Short mmCIF file of C-alpha atoms in Angstrom, two decimals:
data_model
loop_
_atom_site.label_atom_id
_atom_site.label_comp_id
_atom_site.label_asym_id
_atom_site.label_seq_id
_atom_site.Cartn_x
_atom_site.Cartn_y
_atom_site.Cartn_z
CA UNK A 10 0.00 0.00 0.00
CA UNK A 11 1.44 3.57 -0.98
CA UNK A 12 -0.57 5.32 1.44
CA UNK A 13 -1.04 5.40 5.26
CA UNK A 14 -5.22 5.77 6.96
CA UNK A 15 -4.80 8.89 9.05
CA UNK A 16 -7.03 7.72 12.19
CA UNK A 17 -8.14 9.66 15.23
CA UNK A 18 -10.22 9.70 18.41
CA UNK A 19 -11.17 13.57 18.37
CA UNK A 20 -12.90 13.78 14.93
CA UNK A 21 -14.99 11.07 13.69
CA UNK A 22 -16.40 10.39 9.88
CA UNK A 23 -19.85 10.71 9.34
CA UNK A 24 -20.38 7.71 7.39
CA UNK A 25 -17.78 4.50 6.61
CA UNK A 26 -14.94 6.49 4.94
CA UNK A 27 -11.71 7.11 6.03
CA UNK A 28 -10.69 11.02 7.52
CA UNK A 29 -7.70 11.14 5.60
CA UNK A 30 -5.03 9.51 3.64
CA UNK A 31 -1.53 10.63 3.19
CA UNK A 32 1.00 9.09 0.44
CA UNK A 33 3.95 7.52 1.44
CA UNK A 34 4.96 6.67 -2.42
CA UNK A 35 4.84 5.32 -5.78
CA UNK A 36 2.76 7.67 -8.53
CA UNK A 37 0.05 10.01 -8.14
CA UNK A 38 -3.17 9.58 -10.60
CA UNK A 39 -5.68 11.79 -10.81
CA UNK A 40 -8.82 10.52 -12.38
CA UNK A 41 -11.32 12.89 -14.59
CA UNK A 42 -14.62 12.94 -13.11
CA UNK A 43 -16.45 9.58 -14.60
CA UNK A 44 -19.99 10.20 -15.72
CA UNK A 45 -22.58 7.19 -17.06
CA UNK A 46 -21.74 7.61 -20.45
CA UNK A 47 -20.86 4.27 -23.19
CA UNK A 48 -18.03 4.24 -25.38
CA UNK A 49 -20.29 6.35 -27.85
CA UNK A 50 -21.07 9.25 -25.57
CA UNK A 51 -24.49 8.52 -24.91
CA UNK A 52 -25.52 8.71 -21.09
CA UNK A 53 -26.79 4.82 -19.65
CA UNK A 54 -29.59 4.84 -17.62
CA UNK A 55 -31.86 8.28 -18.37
CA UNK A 56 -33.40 8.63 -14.98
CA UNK A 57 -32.30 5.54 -13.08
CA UNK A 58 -29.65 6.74 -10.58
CA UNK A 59 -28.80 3.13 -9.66
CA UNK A 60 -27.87 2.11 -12.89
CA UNK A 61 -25.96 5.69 -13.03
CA UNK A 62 -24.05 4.96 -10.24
CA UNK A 63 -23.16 1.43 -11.35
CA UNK A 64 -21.70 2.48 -14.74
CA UNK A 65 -19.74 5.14 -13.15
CA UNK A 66 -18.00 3.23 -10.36
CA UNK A 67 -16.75 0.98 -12.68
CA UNK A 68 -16.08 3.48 -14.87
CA UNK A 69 -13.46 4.67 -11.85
CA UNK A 70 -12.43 1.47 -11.58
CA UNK A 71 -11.64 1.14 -15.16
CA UNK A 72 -9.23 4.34 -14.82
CA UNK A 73 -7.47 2.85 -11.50
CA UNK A 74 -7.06 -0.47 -13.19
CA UNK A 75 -5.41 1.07 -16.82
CA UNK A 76 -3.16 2.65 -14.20
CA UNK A 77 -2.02 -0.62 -12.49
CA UNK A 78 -4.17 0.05 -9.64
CA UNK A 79 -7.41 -0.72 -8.01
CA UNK A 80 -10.00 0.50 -5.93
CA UNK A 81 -7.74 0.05 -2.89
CA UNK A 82 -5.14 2.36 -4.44
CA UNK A 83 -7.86 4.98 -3.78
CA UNK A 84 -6.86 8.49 -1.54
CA UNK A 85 -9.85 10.20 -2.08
CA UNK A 86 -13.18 10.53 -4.06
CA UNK A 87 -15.64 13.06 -4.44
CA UNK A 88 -19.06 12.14 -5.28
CA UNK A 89 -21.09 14.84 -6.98
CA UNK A 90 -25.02 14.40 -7.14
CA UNK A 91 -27.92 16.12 -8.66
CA UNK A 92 -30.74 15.64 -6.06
CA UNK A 93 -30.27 14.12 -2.57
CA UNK A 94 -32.78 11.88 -2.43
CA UNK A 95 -30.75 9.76 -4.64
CA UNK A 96 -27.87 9.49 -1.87
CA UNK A 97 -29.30 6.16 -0.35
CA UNK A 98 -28.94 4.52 -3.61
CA UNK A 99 -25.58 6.00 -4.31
CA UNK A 100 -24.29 4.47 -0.97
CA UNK A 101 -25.48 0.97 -0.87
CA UNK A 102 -23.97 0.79 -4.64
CA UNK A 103 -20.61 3.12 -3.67
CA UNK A 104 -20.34 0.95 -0.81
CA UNK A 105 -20.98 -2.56 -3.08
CA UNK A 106 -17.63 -1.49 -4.99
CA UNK A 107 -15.74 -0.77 -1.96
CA UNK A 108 -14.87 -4.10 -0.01
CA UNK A 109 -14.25 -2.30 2.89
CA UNK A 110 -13.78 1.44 4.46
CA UNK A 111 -13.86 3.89 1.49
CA UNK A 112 -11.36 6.06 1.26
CA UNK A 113 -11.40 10.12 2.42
CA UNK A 114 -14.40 10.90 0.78
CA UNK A 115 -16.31 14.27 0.02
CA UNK A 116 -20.32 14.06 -1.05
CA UNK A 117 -21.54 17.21 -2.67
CA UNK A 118 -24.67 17.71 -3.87
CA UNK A 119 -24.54 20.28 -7.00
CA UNK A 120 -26.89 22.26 -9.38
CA UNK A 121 -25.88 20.28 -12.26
CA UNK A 122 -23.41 18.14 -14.00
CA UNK A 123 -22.03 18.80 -17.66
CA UNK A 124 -25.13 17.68 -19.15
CA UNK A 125 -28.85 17.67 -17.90
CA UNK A 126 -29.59 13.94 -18.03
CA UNK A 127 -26.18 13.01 -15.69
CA UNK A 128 -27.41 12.37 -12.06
CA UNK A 129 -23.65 11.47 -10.78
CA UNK A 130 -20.21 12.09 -11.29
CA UNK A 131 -17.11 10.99 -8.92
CA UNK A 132 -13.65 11.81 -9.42
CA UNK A 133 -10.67 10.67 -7.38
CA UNK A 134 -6.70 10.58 -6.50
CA UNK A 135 -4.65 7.62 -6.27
CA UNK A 136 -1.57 6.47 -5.26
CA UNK A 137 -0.68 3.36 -7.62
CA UNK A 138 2.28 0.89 -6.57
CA UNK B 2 7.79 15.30 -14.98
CA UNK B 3 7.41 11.68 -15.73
CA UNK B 4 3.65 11.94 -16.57
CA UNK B 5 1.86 9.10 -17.99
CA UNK B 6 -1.57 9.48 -19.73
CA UNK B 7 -4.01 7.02 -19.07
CA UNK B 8 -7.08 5.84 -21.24
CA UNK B 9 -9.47 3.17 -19.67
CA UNK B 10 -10.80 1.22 -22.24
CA UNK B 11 -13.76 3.24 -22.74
CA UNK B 12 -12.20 6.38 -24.09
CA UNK B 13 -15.01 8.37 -24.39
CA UNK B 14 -13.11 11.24 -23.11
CA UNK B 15 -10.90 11.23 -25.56
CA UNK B 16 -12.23 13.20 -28.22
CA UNK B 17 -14.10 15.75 -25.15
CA UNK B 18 -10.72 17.33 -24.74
CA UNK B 19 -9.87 15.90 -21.86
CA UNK B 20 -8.37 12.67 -20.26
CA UNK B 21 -10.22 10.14 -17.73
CA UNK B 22 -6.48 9.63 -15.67
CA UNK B 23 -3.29 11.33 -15.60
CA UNK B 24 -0.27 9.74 -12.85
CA UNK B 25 2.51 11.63 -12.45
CA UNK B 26 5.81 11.34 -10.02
CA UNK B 27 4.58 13.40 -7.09
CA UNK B 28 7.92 15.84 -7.39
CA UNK B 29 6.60 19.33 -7.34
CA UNK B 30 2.72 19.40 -7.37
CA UNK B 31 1.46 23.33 -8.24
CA UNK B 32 -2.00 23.57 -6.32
CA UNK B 33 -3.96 27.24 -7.67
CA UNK B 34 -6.45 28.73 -6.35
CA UNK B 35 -10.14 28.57 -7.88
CA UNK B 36 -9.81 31.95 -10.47
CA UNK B 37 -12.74 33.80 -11.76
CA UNK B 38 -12.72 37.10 -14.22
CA UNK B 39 -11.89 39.32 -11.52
CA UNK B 40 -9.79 42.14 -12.23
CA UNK B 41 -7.28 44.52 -10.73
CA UNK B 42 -9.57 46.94 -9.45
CA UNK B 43 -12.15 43.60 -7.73
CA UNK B 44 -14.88 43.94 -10.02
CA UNK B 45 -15.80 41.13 -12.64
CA UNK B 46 -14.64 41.74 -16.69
CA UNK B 47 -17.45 42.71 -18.49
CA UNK B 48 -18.85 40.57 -21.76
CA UNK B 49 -20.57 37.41 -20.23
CA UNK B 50 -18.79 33.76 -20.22
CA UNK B 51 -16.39 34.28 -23.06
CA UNK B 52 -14.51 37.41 -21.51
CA UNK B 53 -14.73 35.81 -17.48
CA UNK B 54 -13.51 32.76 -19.27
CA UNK B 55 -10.58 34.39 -21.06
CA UNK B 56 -9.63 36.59 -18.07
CA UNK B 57 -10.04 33.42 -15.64
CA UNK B 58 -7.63 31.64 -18.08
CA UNK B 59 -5.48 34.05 -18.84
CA UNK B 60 -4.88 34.69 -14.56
CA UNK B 61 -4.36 30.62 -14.55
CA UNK B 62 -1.29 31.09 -17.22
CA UNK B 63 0.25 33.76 -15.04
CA UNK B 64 0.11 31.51 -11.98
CA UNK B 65 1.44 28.54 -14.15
CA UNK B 66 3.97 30.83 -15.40
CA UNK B 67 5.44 31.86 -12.34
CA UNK B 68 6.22 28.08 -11.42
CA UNK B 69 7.88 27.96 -14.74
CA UNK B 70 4.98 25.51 -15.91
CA UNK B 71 2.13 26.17 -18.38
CA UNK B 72 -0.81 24.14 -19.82
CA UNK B 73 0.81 21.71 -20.78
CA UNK B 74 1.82 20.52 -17.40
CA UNK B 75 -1.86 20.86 -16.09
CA UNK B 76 -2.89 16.94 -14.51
CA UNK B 77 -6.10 18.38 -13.47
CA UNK B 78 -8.43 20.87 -14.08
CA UNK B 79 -12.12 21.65 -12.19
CA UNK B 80 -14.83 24.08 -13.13
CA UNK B 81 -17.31 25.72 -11.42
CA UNK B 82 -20.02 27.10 -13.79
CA UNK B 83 -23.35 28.66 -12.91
CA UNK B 84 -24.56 28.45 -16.32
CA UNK B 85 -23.85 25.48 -17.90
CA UNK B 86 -25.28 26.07 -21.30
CA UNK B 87 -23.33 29.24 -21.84
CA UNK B 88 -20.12 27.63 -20.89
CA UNK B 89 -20.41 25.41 -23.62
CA UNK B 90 -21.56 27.81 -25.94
CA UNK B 91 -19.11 30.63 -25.36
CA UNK B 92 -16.45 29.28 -22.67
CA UNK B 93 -15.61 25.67 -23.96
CA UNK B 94 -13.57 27.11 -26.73
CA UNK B 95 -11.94 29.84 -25.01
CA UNK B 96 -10.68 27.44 -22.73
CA UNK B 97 -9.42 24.82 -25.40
CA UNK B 98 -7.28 27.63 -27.26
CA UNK B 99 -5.08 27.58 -24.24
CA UNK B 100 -5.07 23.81 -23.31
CA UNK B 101 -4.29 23.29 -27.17
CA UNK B 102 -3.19 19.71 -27.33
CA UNK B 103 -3.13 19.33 -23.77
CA UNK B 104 -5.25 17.08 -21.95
CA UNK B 105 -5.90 17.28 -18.30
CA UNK B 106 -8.18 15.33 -16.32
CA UNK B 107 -11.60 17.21 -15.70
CA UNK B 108 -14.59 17.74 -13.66
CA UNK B 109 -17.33 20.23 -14.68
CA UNK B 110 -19.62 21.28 -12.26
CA UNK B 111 -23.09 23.59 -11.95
CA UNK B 112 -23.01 25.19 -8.76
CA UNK B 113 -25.23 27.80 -7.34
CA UNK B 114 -23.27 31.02 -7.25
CA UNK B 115 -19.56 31.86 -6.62
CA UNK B 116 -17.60 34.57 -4.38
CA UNK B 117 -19.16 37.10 -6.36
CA UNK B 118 -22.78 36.91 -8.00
CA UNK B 119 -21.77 38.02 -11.78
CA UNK B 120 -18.97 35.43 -11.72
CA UNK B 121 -20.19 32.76 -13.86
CA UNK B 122 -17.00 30.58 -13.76
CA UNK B 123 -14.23 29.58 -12.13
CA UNK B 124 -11.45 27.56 -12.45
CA UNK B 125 -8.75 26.10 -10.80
CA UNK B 126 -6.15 23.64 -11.70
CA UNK B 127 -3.13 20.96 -10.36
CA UNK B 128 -0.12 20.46 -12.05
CA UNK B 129 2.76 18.71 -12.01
CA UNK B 130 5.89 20.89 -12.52
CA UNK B 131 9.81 20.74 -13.73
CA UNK B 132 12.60 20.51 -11.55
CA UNK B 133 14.14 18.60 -8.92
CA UNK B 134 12.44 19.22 -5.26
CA UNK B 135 15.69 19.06 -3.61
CA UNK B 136 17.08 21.87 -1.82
CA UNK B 137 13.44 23.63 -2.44
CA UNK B 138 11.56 24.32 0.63
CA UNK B 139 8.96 22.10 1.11
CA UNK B 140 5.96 24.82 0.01
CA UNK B 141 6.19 27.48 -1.74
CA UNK B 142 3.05 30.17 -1.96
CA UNK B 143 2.79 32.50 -3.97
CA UNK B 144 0.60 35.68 -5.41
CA UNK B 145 0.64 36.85 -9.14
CA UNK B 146 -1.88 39.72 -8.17
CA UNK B 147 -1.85 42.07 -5.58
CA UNK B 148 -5.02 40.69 -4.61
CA UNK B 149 -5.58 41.63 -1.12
CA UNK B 150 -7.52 38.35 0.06
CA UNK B 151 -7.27 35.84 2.60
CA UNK B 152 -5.70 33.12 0.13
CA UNK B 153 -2.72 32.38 -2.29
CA UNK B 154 -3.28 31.84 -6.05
CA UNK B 155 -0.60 29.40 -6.26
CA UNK B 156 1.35 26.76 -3.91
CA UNK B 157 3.75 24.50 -5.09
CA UNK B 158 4.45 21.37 -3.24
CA UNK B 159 8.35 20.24 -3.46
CA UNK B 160 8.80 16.46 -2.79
CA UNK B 161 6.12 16.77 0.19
CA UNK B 162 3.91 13.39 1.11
CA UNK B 163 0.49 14.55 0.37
CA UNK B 164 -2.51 14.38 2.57
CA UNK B 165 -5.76 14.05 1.40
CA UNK B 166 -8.69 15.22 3.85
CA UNK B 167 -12.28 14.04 3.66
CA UNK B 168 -14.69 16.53 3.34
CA UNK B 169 -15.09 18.15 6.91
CA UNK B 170 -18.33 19.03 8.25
CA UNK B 171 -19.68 19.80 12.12
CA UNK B 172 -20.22 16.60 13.22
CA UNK B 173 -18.85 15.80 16.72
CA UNK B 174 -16.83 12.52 17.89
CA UNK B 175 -20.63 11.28 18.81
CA UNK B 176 -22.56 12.08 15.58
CA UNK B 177 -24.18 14.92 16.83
CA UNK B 178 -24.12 17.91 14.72
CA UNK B 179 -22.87 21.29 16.08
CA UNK B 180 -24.58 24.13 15.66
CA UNK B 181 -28.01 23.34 14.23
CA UNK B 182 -28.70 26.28 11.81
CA UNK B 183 -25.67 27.84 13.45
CA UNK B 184 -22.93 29.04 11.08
CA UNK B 185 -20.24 30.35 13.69
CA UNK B 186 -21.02 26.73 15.49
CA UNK B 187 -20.72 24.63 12.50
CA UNK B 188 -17.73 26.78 11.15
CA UNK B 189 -16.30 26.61 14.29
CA UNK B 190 -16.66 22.72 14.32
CA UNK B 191 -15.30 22.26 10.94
CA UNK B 192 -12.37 24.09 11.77
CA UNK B 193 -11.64 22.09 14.76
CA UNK B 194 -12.07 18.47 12.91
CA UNK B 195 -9.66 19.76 10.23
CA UNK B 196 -7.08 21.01 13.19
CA UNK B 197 -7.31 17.44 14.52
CA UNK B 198 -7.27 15.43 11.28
CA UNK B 199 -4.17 17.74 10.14
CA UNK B 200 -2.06 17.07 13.66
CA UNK B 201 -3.05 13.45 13.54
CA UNK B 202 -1.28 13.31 9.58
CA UNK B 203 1.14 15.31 11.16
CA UNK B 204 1.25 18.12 10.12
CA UNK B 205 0.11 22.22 10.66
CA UNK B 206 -2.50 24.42 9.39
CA UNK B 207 0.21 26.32 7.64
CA UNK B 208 0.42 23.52 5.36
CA UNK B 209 -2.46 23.29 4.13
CA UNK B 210 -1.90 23.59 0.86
CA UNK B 211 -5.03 23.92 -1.19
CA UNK B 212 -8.96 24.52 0.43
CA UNK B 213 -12.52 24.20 -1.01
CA UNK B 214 -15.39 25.23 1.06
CA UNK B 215 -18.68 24.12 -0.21
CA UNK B 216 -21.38 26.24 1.88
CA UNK B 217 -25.46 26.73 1.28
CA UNK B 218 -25.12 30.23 1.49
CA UNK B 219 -21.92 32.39 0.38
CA UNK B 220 -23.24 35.78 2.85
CA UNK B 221 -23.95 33.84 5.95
CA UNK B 222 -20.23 32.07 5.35
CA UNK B 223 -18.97 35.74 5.15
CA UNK B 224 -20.57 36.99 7.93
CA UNK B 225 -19.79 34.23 10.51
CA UNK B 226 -17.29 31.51 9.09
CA UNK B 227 -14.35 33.88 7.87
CA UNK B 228 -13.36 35.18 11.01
CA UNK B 229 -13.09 31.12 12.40
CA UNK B 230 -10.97 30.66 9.08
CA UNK B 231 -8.96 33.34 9.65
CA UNK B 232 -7.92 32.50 13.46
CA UNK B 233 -7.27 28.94 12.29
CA UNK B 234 -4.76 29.90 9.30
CA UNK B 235 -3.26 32.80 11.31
CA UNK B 236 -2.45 34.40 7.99
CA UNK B 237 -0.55 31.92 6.28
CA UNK B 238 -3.68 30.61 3.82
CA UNK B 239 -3.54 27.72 1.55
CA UNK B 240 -4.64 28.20 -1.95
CA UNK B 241 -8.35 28.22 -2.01
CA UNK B 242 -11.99 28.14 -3.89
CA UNK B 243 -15.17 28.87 -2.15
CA UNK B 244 -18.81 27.50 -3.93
CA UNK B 245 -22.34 27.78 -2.84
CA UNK B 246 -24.14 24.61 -4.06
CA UNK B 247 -27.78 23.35 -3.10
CA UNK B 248 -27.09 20.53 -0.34
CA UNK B 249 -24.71 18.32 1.58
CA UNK B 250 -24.90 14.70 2.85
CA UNK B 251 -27.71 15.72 5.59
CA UNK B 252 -29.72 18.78 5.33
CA UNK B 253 -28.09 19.87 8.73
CA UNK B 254 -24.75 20.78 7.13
CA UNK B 255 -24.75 24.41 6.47
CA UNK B 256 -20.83 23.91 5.53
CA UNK B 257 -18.35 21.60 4.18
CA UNK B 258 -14.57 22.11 3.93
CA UNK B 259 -11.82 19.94 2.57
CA UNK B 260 -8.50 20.29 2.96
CA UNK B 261 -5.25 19.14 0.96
CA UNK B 262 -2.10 19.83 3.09
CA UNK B 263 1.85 18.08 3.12
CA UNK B 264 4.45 17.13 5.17
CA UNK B 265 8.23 16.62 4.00
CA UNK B 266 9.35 13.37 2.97
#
């Protein structure tokens, strides 16, 4: 593992993510924020967060795993969503990809992604080998 | 300066001007701050998305210039837009004129409003820089503008291990929130959890090297959660973006603040 879980007693995370991660080596990636769209552009799942949410965690994992990493290799992700009623769904699928704790993680709910019909987006930084 | 492009194999992102993953040798890591079409004088450049986006872009160079860098050498780039549509329209290409060939990694976001309610967009980027980090103290921040504000537009990380802070938010060690509808509380709260997280990674407040505060409401942040910032950074800011978006995990958090800070190696 290139990085080291920052834990503490005085500050605890709201949900099951880590507070912070700090590299102790190999490379930095920094992944684009992944959206639900197919190899031709189109967004997957008009309206269906779940499916959404699917598409672009393994869209992430995708990225890490053309970098030589994985999910593990993780320091932090943001998760950006359109309407907070779909954070429930988001979690129990977020939380499907993640075997165990997440990583330091940041959940912002905005007005709107790059197009209309994109309910998600997550971006991230890794530190791979 | 070993930077290796990455393409998953669904490359959609190829052809949007940008790239889904960019790794780099963490050597010197330039952090800006989130820049806008403010000019000298503090108000915003007249002539809609198009000028803010040229004036935003043309601040970014300056800052990328002083590190010796320039677009090239961007890994990362994220945009707050309050007008999504118009961005496409009229910023998109001012933006790619400057990127040329280059392709970050990106995130484009919609947000609410920024510092200043006729900014439409702002920008701010990572990058990763020339040189060797030896014998280069371990941040350096900097100001291309006489700016007057309670941040620097650039800091430059030389060889540092990086920490990466979750989002902060006032929630205390036993879930409760702080400050219910409370904005000195909550930014009070915040402040404290990033103070602890920071000393348990081991290192300061002064470095902190890059902030984004996400709040519901850019006046009530002013008027109460500014002066708790200040105290906390006792003048020596990191580089920073502030964004007023619609919600946060639970409808109690008025405020959320991550943090980005080093240590030497």
């Amino acid at each position: 593992m290139s990085y080291t879980t920052i834990t503490l007693t005085e500050a605890q995370p709201v949900a099951n993510y880590k507070m912070a991660t700090r590299i102790e080596g190999g490379r930095l990636l920094y992944i684009a924020g992944q959206v639900a769209r197919d190899a031709d552009g189109e967004v997957l799942g008009k309206g269906d967060i779940r499916a959404q949410a699917r598409q672009v965690f393994q869209n992430v994992r995708n990225v890490l795993q053309a970098a030589g990493g994985d999910l593990g290799d993780l320091l932090k992700i943001t998760t950006y969503i359109t309407n907070l009623d779909d954070f429930p769904a988001v979690a129990e699928i977020r939380s499907s990809f993640f075997p165990g704790t997440l990583p330091a993680s940041t959940l912002i709910v905005v007005s709107r992604l790059a197009q209309p019909e994109l309910l998600i987006e997550v971006e991230g930084m890794a530190a791979i080998g | 300066m070993d930077r290796c492009d990455i393409l998953a194999e669904n490359p959609v992102e190829k052809r949007r001007g940008y790239m889904p993953g960019v790794s780099v040798e963490p050597g010197r890591i330039l952090f800006t701050a989130g820049m806008t079409g403010r000019q000298a004088d503090g108000t915003i450049i007249a002539g809609g998305m198009a000028a803010q986006t040229q004036r935003t872009m043309e601040r970014l160079q300056a800052i990328l210039q002083h590190a010796g860098a320039n677009f090239s050498q961007v890994i990362k780039q994220l945009l707050y837009i309050t007008d999504m549509e118009a961005h496409t329209t009229h910023g998109r290409g001012v933006r790619a004129a400057f990127f040329g060939e280059a392709r970050p990694t990106s995130t484009a976001l919609g947000v609410r409003r920024l510092a200043d309610p006729a900014m439409l967009v702002e920008i701010e980027l990572v990058a990763d820089l020339p040189g060797d980090p030896a014998g280069r103290p371990l941040l350096e921040k900097y100001n291309v503008e006489n700016h007057g504000l309670d941040f620097y537009q650039g800091v430059i990380v030389n060889g540092g291990r990086l920490i990466y802070l979750a989002g902060q938010v006032a929630n205390m060690p036993d879930g409760a929130v702080a400050g219910v509808e409370d904005w000195k509380g909550q930014a009070e709260q915040v402040y404290a959890n990033i103070g602890h997280v920071l000393r348990a990674a081991g290192a300061s407040p002064a470095q902190a090297v890059k902030e984004t505060t996400w709040v519901r409401d850019i006046a009530s942040w002013r008027q109460h959660g500014t002066a708790v910032r200040r105290a906390f950074y006792e003048e020596d800011y990191p580089a920073s973006t502030l964004v007023e978006i619609p919600g946060l995990v639970r409808p109690e958090f008025l405020v959320e603040i991550e943090v980005i800070a080093a240590i030497p190696r």
